[in-house]
XYZ file of N, CA and C in Angstrom:
669
model
N -114.600 49.215 -65.399
C -114.506 49.986 -66.648
C -113.093 49.304 -67.228
N -112.072 48.894 -66.938
C -110.901 48.478 -67.645
C -111.672 46.869 -68.381
N -112.415 46.369 -67.030
C -112.839 45.101 -67.187
C -113.581 44.852 -68.764
N -114.569 45.917 -69.076
C -115.330 46.157 -69.976
C -114.676 46.511 -71.276
N -113.606 47.058 -71.181
C -112.633 47.623 -72.425
C -111.884 46.352 -72.472
N -111.458 45.660 -72.122
C -110.353 44.332 -72.178
C -111.294 43.597 -72.765
N -112.777 43.569 -72.123
C -113.522 42.147 -72.678
C -114.040 42.308 -74.044
N -114.353 43.692 -74.643
C -114.678 44.315 -75.990
C -113.883 43.671 -76.489
N -112.344 44.596 -76.379
C -111.154 44.084 -77.271
C -111.155 42.866 -77.827
N -110.919 41.821 -76.614
C -110.944 40.678 -76.582
C -112.173 39.615 -77.337
N -113.268 40.325 -77.367
C -114.385 39.586 -78.504
C -114.179 40.294 -79.866
N -113.709 41.527 -79.480
C -113.429 42.109 -81.466
C -111.921 41.097 -82.108
N -111.099 40.892 -81.158
C -110.334 40.010 -81.910
C -110.387 38.697 -82.574
N -111.346 38.250 -81.372
C -111.632 36.746 -81.142
C -112.046 36.208 -83.049
N -112.773 37.031 -83.707
C -113.296 36.604 -85.131
C -111.549 36.630 -86.340
N -111.002 37.304 -85.879
C -109.644 37.574 -86.504
C -108.767 36.419 -86.355
N -108.730 36.016 -84.804
C -107.590 34.609 -84.657
C -108.318 33.808 -85.196
N -109.491 33.498 -85.578
C -110.510 32.557 -85.794
C -110.221 32.224 -87.452
N -110.241 33.127 -87.996
C -110.000 33.391 -89.548
C -108.366 33.162 -89.604
N -107.549 33.757 -88.983
C -105.753 33.671 -89.080
C -105.944 31.723 -89.441
N -106.439 30.991 -88.001
C -106.188 29.710 -87.801
C -106.478 28.929 -88.884
N -108.108 29.216 -89.533
C -108.526 28.893 -90.962
C -107.603 28.916 -92.089
N -107.149 29.937 -92.228
C -106.365 30.172 -93.287
C -105.257 29.449 -93.314
N -104.265 29.404 -91.638
C -103.078 28.286 -92.097
C -103.183 27.344 -91.988
N -104.858 26.793 -91.512
C -105.125 25.312 -91.631
C -104.966 24.956 -93.403
N -105.751 26.104 -94.231
C -106.089 25.337 -95.570
C -104.625 25.407 -96.185
N -103.938 26.495 -95.902
C -102.491 26.774 -95.902
C -101.374 25.170 -96.268
N -101.904 24.933 -94.731
C -101.063 23.624 -94.419
C -101.347 22.320 -95.214
N -102.815 22.333 -95.316
C -103.453 21.192 -95.776
C -103.024 21.397 -97.535
N -102.731 22.140 -98.295
C -102.476 22.600 -99.720
C -101.044 22.079 -99.895
N -99.931 22.285 -98.493
C -98.867 22.329 -98.709
C -98.380 20.649 -98.393
N -99.505 20.179 -97.749
C -99.625 18.013 -97.959
C -99.712 17.572 -98.760
N -100.884 18.166 -99.204
C -101.241 17.508 -100.932
C -100.108 17.691 -101.588
N -99.443 19.051 -102.237
C -98.313 19.187 -102.969
C -97.338 18.132 -102.580
N -96.663 17.807 -101.413
C -96.023 17.116 -100.983
C -96.045 15.429 -100.958
N -97.302 15.437 -100.697
C -98.190 13.953 -101.225
C -98.061 13.420 -102.331
N -98.059 14.383 -102.985
C -98.302 13.729 -104.642
C -97.119 13.980 -105.076
N -96.012 14.815 -104.811
C -94.525 14.417 -105.056
C -94.087 12.942 -104.726
N -94.267 13.130 -103.107
C -93.594 11.512 -102.887
C -94.451 10.324 -103.673
N -95.518 10.581 -104.060
C -96.358 9.245 -104.156
C -95.513 9.024 -105.868
N -95.431 10.252 -106.362
C -94.861 10.532 -107.913
C -93.593 9.877 -108.053
N -92.878 10.490 -107.124
C -90.859 9.375 -106.844
C -91.071 7.883 -106.292
N -92.171 7.776 -105.621
C -92.363 5.774 -105.383
C -92.543 5.583 -106.830
N -93.442 6.163 -107.391
C -93.828 5.004 -108.586
C -92.414 5.215 -109.457
N -91.826 6.351 -109.850
C -90.831 6.617 -110.352
C -89.872 5.406 -110.501
N -89.168 5.496 -108.757
C -88.430 4.552 -108.291
C -89.050 3.057 -108.155
N -89.750 2.698 -108.611
C -90.611 1.725 -107.977
C -90.399 0.814 -109.768
N -90.315 1.611 -110.616
C -90.002 1.542 -112.339
C -88.802 0.675 -112.658
N -87.699 1.713 -111.806
C -86.406 1.345 -112.036
C -86.049 -0.088 -111.833
N -85.354 -0.512 -113.502
C -85.195 -2.093 -113.736
C -83.715 -2.630 -111.950
N -83.817 -3.706 -111.739
C -82.429 -4.197 -110.877
C -81.868 -4.637 -111.756
N -80.496 -4.634 -111.166
C -79.100 -5.520 -112.104
C -79.639 -6.923 -111.914
N -78.908 -7.646 -113.066
C -78.935 -8.893 -113.148
C -78.866 -9.558 -111.438
N -79.321 -10.898 -111.017
C -79.500 -11.010 -110.185
C -77.853 -11.565 -110.054
N -77.120 -11.924 -108.908
C -76.047 -12.397 -109.431
C -75.741 -13.091 -107.748
N -74.989 -14.230 -107.761
C -75.050 -15.338 -106.210
C -73.392 -14.812 -105.660
N -73.698 -15.023 -104.638
C -71.892 -14.751 -103.724
C -71.377 -15.560 -104.334
N -69.753 -15.544 -104.485
C -68.876 -16.702 -104.735
C -68.934 -17.539 -103.903
N -68.771 -19.083 -103.984
C -68.651 -20.153 -102.731
C -67.549 -19.989 -102.374
N -67.421 -20.258 -100.709
C -68.403 -21.110 -100.132
C -69.460 -20.045 -99.586
N -69.133 -18.555 -99.566
C -69.901 -17.903 -98.758
C -71.485 -17.845 -99.421
N -72.463 -17.411 -98.120
C -73.792 -17.897 -98.378
C -74.404 -16.355 -97.673
N -75.296 -15.966 -97.929
C -76.324 -14.690 -97.549
C -76.823 -15.109 -96.363
N -76.672 -14.107 -95.612
C -77.220 -14.189 -94.467
C -78.931 -13.623 -94.316
N -79.254 -14.505 -93.721
C -81.165 -14.139 -93.773
C -81.584 -13.333 -93.082
N -82.364 -12.513 -93.449
C -82.831 -11.646 -93.473
C -81.705 -10.157 -93.635
N -80.333 -9.970 -94.004
C -79.367 -9.136 -94.413
C -79.832 -7.861 -94.817
N -80.972 -8.150 -95.954
C -80.958 -7.366 -96.577
C -81.878 -6.201 -96.076
N -82.678 -6.229 -95.107
C -83.698 -5.529 -94.103
C -82.548 -4.829 -92.800
N -81.305 -5.547 -92.399
C -80.591 -5.111 -90.981
C -79.305 -4.157 -91.258
N -78.876 -4.671 -90.751
C -77.534 -3.704 -90.517
C -76.075 -4.704 -90.102
N -76.959 -6.008 -89.914
C -75.643 -7.156 -89.625
C -74.695 -7.420 -90.797
N -74.214 -8.917 -90.671
C -73.795 -9.003 -91.921
C -73.935 -9.346 -92.832
N -73.853 -9.340 -94.008
C -74.501 -9.828 -95.186
C -73.659 -11.089 -95.803
N -72.555 -11.728 -95.603
C -72.165 -12.854 -95.792
C -71.693 -13.747 -94.867
N -71.678 -14.939 -95.141
C -70.566 -15.475 -94.188
C -70.200 -16.707 -94.599
N -69.180 -17.471 -93.931
C -68.414 -18.792 -93.999
C -67.637 -19.370 -93.620
N -67.644 -20.498 -93.348
C -66.766 -20.939 -92.339
C -65.029 -21.411 -93.061
N -63.939 -21.504 -92.361
C -62.629 -21.261 -92.690
C -61.941 -22.486 -91.475
N -62.220 -23.796 -91.938
C -61.853 -24.397 -90.796
C -62.436 -24.287 -89.784
N -61.860 -24.235 -88.478
C -63.174 -23.924 -86.904
C -63.116 -22.055 -87.204
N -63.164 -21.434 -88.118
C -63.149 -19.674 -88.118
C -64.592 -19.993 -88.806
N -65.335 -18.877 -88.331
C -66.375 -18.165 -89.177
C -66.129 -16.627 -89.536
N -66.240 -16.652 -90.911
C -65.826 -15.436 -91.552
C -67.094 -14.520 -91.988
N -66.965 -13.319 -91.409
C -68.772 -12.270 -91.409
C -67.938 -11.477 -91.959
N -68.757 -10.940 -93.293
C -68.335 -9.866 -94.062
C -69.549 -8.760 -94.019
N -69.485 -7.765 -93.823
C -70.293 -6.624 -93.873
C -69.851 -5.502 -94.869
N -70.583 -4.680 -95.446
C -70.273 -3.559 -96.257
C -71.262 -2.579 -96.316
N -70.732 -1.544 -96.797
C -71.290 -0.262 -96.899
C -70.540 0.467 -98.105
N -71.307 1.805 -98.596
C -70.600 2.786 -99.720
C -69.565 3.632 -99.199
N -69.021 3.955 -99.703
C -68.175 5.377 -99.255
C -68.983 6.504 -98.805
N -70.024 6.731 -99.620
C -71.205 7.946 -99.239
C -71.727 7.459 -97.829
N -71.697 6.427 -97.288
C -72.387 6.044 -95.942
C -71.154 6.382 -95.082
N -69.828 6.294 -95.108
C -68.723 6.431 -94.432
C -68.678 8.370 -94.524
N -68.281 8.868 -95.735
C -68.194 10.451 -95.658
C -69.457 10.831 -96.906
N -70.164 11.662 -96.035
C -71.399 12.358 -96.714
C -70.986 12.712 -97.960
N -71.809 12.639 -98.632
C -71.632 13.088 -100.304
C -69.865 12.579 -100.741
N -69.514 11.798 -100.349
C -68.324 11.007 -101.009
C -68.721 10.237 -102.276
N -67.788 10.444 -103.136
C -68.144 9.777 -104.466
C -69.425 9.972 -105.150
N -70.298 10.745 -105.172
C -71.429 11.107 -105.690
C -71.003 12.172 -106.869
N -69.938 12.444 -107.576
C -69.551 13.290 -108.702
C -69.026 12.106 -109.651
N -68.597 11.139 -108.746
C -67.893 10.194 -110.120
C -68.051 8.887 -109.984
N -67.277 8.230 -110.559
C -67.437 6.565 -110.223
C -67.080 5.745 -109.387
N -66.217 6.549 -108.445
C -65.461 6.205 -107.325
C -66.672 5.321 -106.016
N -67.488 6.524 -105.814
C -68.116 6.117 -105.263
C -69.317 4.702 -105.553
N -69.036 4.307 -107.020
C -69.730 3.177 -107.076
C -68.611 2.074 -107.181
N -67.933 2.211 -107.259
C -66.876 1.066 -107.651
C -65.563 1.073 -106.658
N -66.000 1.660 -105.552
C -65.223 1.518 -104.436
C -66.262 1.184 -103.298
N -66.255 0.020 -102.507
C -67.140 -0.574 -101.262
C -66.124 -0.637 -100.280
N -66.293 -0.147 -99.073
C -66.177 -1.069 -97.612
C -66.710 -1.748 -96.922
N -65.285 -2.783 -96.651
C -65.815 -4.277 -96.352
C -65.284 -4.158 -94.583
N -66.093 -4.722 -93.885
C -65.768 -5.020 -92.753
C -65.388 -6.344 -92.669
N -64.602 -7.275 -92.463
C -64.335 -8.724 -92.488
C -63.935 -8.740 -90.840
N -64.211 -9.988 -90.548
C -64.637 -10.509 -88.957
C -64.428 -11.986 -88.942
N -63.314 -12.197 -88.070
C -62.828 -13.369 -88.045
C -62.841 -14.051 -86.733
N -63.773 -14.934 -86.649
C -63.810 -15.364 -84.724
C -63.900 -16.814 -85.227
N -63.281 -17.261 -83.656
C -62.617 -18.480 -83.431
C -64.041 -18.969 -82.251
N -64.468 -20.291 -82.023
C -65.072 -20.819 -80.544
C -64.284 -20.734 -79.665
N -64.868 -20.060 -78.528
C -64.208 -20.297 -77.272
C -63.323 -18.355 -77.128
N -63.098 -17.966 -77.878
C -62.630 -16.400 -78.054
C -63.501 -15.425 -78.001
N -63.030 -14.712 -76.748
C -63.860 -13.323 -76.362
C -63.831 -12.212 -77.701
N -62.477 -12.428 -78.145
C -62.487 -11.062 -79.772
C -62.079 -12.210 -80.803
N -62.487 -10.820 -81.666
C -62.293 -11.514 -83.258
C -61.075 -10.638 -83.929
N -60.540 -11.342 -85.093
C -59.799 -10.363 -86.148
C -60.559 -9.829 -86.877
N -60.657 -8.418 -86.810
C -61.256 -7.235 -87.791
C -60.314 -6.872 -88.819
N -60.552 -6.914 -89.544
C -60.288 -6.124 -91.305
C -61.026 -4.963 -91.325
N -60.694 -3.881 -91.529
C -61.352 -2.841 -92.597
C -60.682 -2.482 -94.016
N -61.443 -2.731 -94.879
C -61.044 -3.304 -96.122
C -61.657 -2.451 -97.166
N -60.889 -1.964 -98.262
C -61.651 -1.087 -99.633
C -61.492 -1.953 -100.650
N -62.427 -2.001 -100.791
C -63.319 -3.450 -102.011
C -62.885 -2.715 -103.409
N -62.519 -3.345 -104.562
C -62.685 -2.416 -105.659
C -62.811 -3.468 -106.714
N -63.273 -3.559 -108.134
C -63.727 -4.262 -109.234
C -62.340 -5.270 -109.078
N -61.562 -5.006 -109.557
C -60.417 -5.640 -109.253
C -58.853 -5.898 -108.280
N -59.506 -5.432 -106.751
C -58.681 -5.105 -105.982
C -58.937 -5.339 -104.838
N -58.261 -5.430 -103.441
C -58.773 -5.135 -102.118
C -57.528 -5.065 -101.662
N -57.687 -3.707 -100.739
C -57.044 -3.226 -99.447
C -57.434 -2.876 -98.684
N -56.392 -3.277 -97.726
C -56.600 -3.310 -96.453
C -56.167 -1.774 -95.898
N -57.271 -1.506 -94.835
C -57.195 -0.051 -94.593
C -56.342 -0.060 -92.547
N -57.244 -1.045 -92.024
C -56.519 -1.019 -90.952
C -57.252 -3.060 -90.059
N -56.139 -2.778 -88.661
C -56.704 -4.800 -88.641
C -56.889 -4.420 -87.039
N -57.397 -4.792 -86.337
C -57.907 -4.643 -84.798
C -58.389 -5.895 -84.198
N -58.436 -5.913 -82.592
C -58.707 -6.937 -81.899
C -59.952 -6.417 -81.703
N -61.226 -6.933 -81.883
C -62.555 -6.567 -81.319
C -63.253 -7.425 -80.376
N -64.262 -6.842 -79.780
C -65.622 -7.954 -79.404
C -65.951 -8.950 -79.993
N -65.798 -10.411 -79.628
C -67.013 -11.069 -81.057
C -68.334 -10.798 -81.108
N -68.712 -10.320 -81.987
C -69.606 -9.758 -82.773
C -71.023 -10.909 -82.132
N -72.276 -10.184 -81.714
C -73.584 -10.653 -81.284
C -73.987 -11.112 -82.293
N -75.313 -11.735 -82.268
C -76.063 -12.362 -83.328
C -76.853 -11.228 -84.320
N -76.967 -10.097 -83.620
C -77.987 -9.082 -84.241
C -76.975 -7.931 -83.814
N -77.409 -6.772 -84.300
C -76.390 -5.363 -84.352
C -75.492 -5.280 -85.138
N -74.893 -4.333 -85.097
C -73.870 -3.778 -86.072
C -72.343 -3.967 -85.030
N -71.840 -3.578 -85.761
C -69.991 -3.541 -85.295
C -70.045 -3.267 -83.570
N -68.955 -3.916 -82.776
C -68.604 -3.145 -81.571
C -67.322 -2.166 -82.068
N -67.757 -0.942 -81.384
C -66.385 -0.099 -81.468
C -65.605 -0.476 -80.682
N -64.158 -0.732 -80.809
C -63.501 -1.080 -80.121
C -62.972 0.049 -78.646
N -62.917 -0.575 -77.370
C -62.583 -0.096 -76.251
C -61.056 0.177 -75.626
N -60.578 -0.757 -76.339
C -58.651 -0.507 -75.908
C -58.394 -0.347 -76.939
N -56.606 -0.730 -77.244
C -55.758 -0.409 -78.149
C -56.256 -1.154 -79.306
N -56.246 -0.305 -80.192
C -56.791 -0.565 -81.935
C -55.576 -1.625 -82.580
N -54.292 -1.671 -82.154
C -53.343 -2.058 -82.785
C -52.551 -0.764 -83.825
N -51.409 -1.278 -84.656
C -50.760 -0.005 -85.058
C -51.320 0.547 -86.209
N -50.964 1.679 -86.827
C -51.473 1.914 -88.498
C -50.701 1.158 -89.084
N -52.041 0.675 -90.217
C -51.506 -0.535 -90.954
C -50.566 -0.079 -91.797
N -50.223 0.719 -92.096
C -49.271 1.451 -93.442
C -47.897 1.568 -92.607
N -48.473 1.491 -91.010
C -46.478 1.657 -90.220
C -46.007 0.586 -90.313
N -46.680 -0.720 -90.463
C -46.592 -2.020 -90.711
C -45.283 -2.273 -91.763
N -44.348 -3.445 -91.686
C -43.488 -3.117 -92.816
C -44.142 -4.084 -93.842
N -43.766 -3.709 -95.104
C -44.076 -4.228 -96.003
C -44.460 -6.202 -96.345
N -43.239 -6.757 -95.428
C -43.464 -7.938 -95.160
C -44.957 -8.636 -93.931
N -45.196 -7.945 -93.590
C -46.673 -8.037 -92.721
C -47.650 -8.084 -93.362
N -47.635 -6.809 -94.211
C -48.959 -6.269 -94.620
C -48.961 -7.282 -95.734
N -48.207 -7.796 -96.523
C -48.700 -8.780 -97.228
C -48.443 -9.995 -97.048
N -48.347 -10.694 -95.574
C -48.929 -11.713 -95.179
C -50.636 -11.040 -94.426
N -50.535 -9.942 -94.691
C -52.050 -9.893 -93.563
C -53.147 -10.119 -95.243
N -52.307 -9.538 -96.304
C -53.402 -9.373 -97.648
C -53.565 -11.210 -97.859
N -52.184 -12.059 -97.710
C -52.567 -13.394 -97.959
C -53.380 -14.059 -97.273
N -53.930 -13.679 -96.000
C -54.595 -14.084 -94.863
C -56.021 -13.997 -95.129
N -56.418 -12.839 -95.681
C -57.920 -12.432 -96.341
C -58.179 -13.151 -97.305
N -57.124 -13.174 -98.357
C -57.226 -13.850 -99.704
C -57.536 -15.123 -99.269
N -56.432 -16.037 -98.613
C -56.753 -17.273 -98.196
C -58.326 -17.743 -97.708
N -59.121 -16.758 -97.130
C -60.245 -16.772 -96.531
C -61.184 -16.438 -97.675
N -60.837 -16.247 -98.877
C -61.639 -15.782 -99.596
C -62.294 -14.553 -99.815
N -61.587 -13.110 -99.423
C -61.817 -11.909 -99.085
C -61.010 -11.541 -100.433
N -61.781 -11.294 -101.458
C -61.005 -10.999 -102.709
C -61.853 -10.329 -104.032
N -61.463 -9.967 -104.767
C -62.020 -8.692 -105.647
C -63.649 -9.834 -105.820
N -63.734 -10.585 -106.208
C -64.611 -11.630 -106.688
C -65.943 -11.757 -105.672
N -65.674 -10.834 -104.737
C -66.806 -10.683 -104.176
C -67.566 -9.354 -104.580
N -67.167 -8.478 -105.115
C -67.524 -7.178 -105.937
C -68.781 -7.323 -106.676
N -68.743 -7.946 -107.654
C -70.098 -8.191 -108.424
C -71.373 -8.011 -107.475
N -71.291 -9.218 -106.796
C -72.498 -9.861 -105.747
C -72.369 -8.282 -105.268
N -71.707 -7.867 -104.043
C -72.121 -6.993 -103.139
C -72.268 -5.597 -103.669
N -72.041 -5.113 -104.883
C -72.499 -3.975 -105.387
C -73.740 -3.924 -105.973
N -74.323 -4.917 -106.435
C -75.586 -5.677 -106.821
C -76.888 -5.718 -105.272
N -75.965 -6.328 -104.244
C -76.909 -6.352 -102.919
C -76.830 -5.253 -102.464
N -75.827 -4.090 -102.582
C -76.041 -2.578 -101.996
C -77.323 -1.612 -102.918
N -77.364 -2.330 -104.569
C -77.913 -1.432 -105.008
C -79.720 -1.792 -105.133
N -79.892 -3.329 -104.546
C -81.258 -3.588 -104.251
C -81.599 -3.083 -102.809
N -80.510 -3.180 -101.632
C -80.943 -2.791 -100.504
C -81.251 -1.104 -100.372
N -80.391 -0.100 -101.384
C -80.857 1.244 -101.094
C -81.759 1.393 -102.273
N -82.283 0.978 -102.826
C -83.825 0.443 -103.726
C -84.431 0.514 -102.560
N -84.528 -0.858 -102.165
C -85.777 -1.072 -100.656
C -85.999 0.562 -99.783
N -84.667 0.515 -99.475
C -84.756 1.808 -98.923
C -85.426 3.051 -98.641
N -85.057 3.635 -100.312
C -85.629 4.371 -100.781
C -86.954 4.594 -100.676
N -87.564 3.537 -101.299
C -89.047 3.101 -101.330
C -89.822 3.244 -100.206
N -89.134 2.524 -99.339
C -89.889 2.423 -97.957
C -89.648 3.756 -97.215
N -88.667 4.767 -97.550
C -88.252 5.826 -96.847
C -89.865 7.263 -97.384
N -89.879 7.019 -98.569
C -90.998 7.910 -99.438
C -92.223 7.027 -99.046
N -92.522 5.679 -98.716
C -93.746 5.809 -98.209
C -94.453 5.903 -96.520
N -93.262 5.806 -96.269
C -92.738 6.279 -94.306
C -93.707 7.599 -94.380
N -92.503 8.093 -95.184
C -92.586 9.847 -94.976
C -94.467 10.052 -95.332
N -94.906 9.404 -96.490
C -96.107 9.919 -97.014
C -97.572 9.303 -95.922
N -97.257 8.480 -95.489
C -97.958 7.980 -94.499
C -97.850 8.672 -93.549
N -96.915 9.246 -92.738
C -96.926 9.947 -91.726
C -97.652 11.404 -91.910
N -97.301 11.720 -92.944
C -98.160 13.202 -93.609
C -99.546 12.664 -93.806
N -100.135 11.766 -93.971
C -101.124 11.451 -94.006
C -102.098 11.388 -93.170
N -101.373 10.661 -92.057
C -102.003 10.778 -90.918
C -101.895 11.717 -90.198
N -101.288 12.703 -90.346
C -101.616 14.459 -89.831
C -102.530 14.929 -90.421
N -102.412 14.537 -91.420
C -103.517 15.433 -92.598
C -104.937 15.056 -92.231
N -105.101 13.593 -91.777
C -106.349 12.862 -91.367
C -106.947 13.466 -89.976
N -105.998 13.680 -88.918
C -106.395 14.245 -87.857
C -106.553 15.488 -87.473
N -105.890 16.515 -88.875
C -106.355 17.833 -88.684
C -107.530 18.148 -89.472
N -107.774 17.369 -89.624
C -109.592 17.372 -90.676
C -110.724 16.480 -89.616
N -110.239 16.027 -88.645
C -111.387 15.269 -87.981
C -111.608 16.557 -86.258
C-alpha cells in the first residue's frame, strides 16, 4: 500500500518539477540575453575609442616581437656585452584599485629592468618607478637569468639590502648605472601609450571571450 501511495505522490509531483525546470530555463535564457546584449554594447563602445598617437621607443631600444599579447619584456637593447630588458606595469596591477581616483595611476609606471651578461647565471634586477619627469629605484637584486618566455623569476635567495638603507653615494651611483643604459624618463611616453593599447586589446578580448562562453552555453541548453 505504501508503495502505491509513494508512487502516486511521485507521479503527482512530476508535472510540478517539469514546470519549474522550464520556468528556470526561461529565466536563465532571459538573463543570458540581457548579459550578451550588454557585452556587445560595451564591446562596440570600447572598439570606437581613439587610440593615443603612435610613439616610437627611444633609440636604441627596440620593441620585443609579440610583447603586446604576452607578459614578457616590452623593450630590449644591448649595451656592450650586456642585454637590457624592460618590463612595465601600472600601479593598479600591483595594488588593486591603486591610482584609479587620481592621475597617479596614469602618471606612475613600474619598470622591471633586467641587466644580463653572457655566461652568467644571474642577472641584475632593478624595480623602478617611472614618471613623466623622473625615474626612482625601489630595489636592486640578483635574480636567475630570464628565460626566453614567461615572466620574471621570483628570487629564492637573499634579495639584497633595502635600497633606502644604502648610503646616498651608492644610491646615486646605481641611478647613474641605469641612466647610462638608457633607463630614464624618455621611456615614459612610449610605455604609457603601449600600455594603453595593451589594456584596450585585453578589454576587447575579455568582452568577446565572455560573450562567446555564454553564447556556447545558451546554444547547448537549447539543443
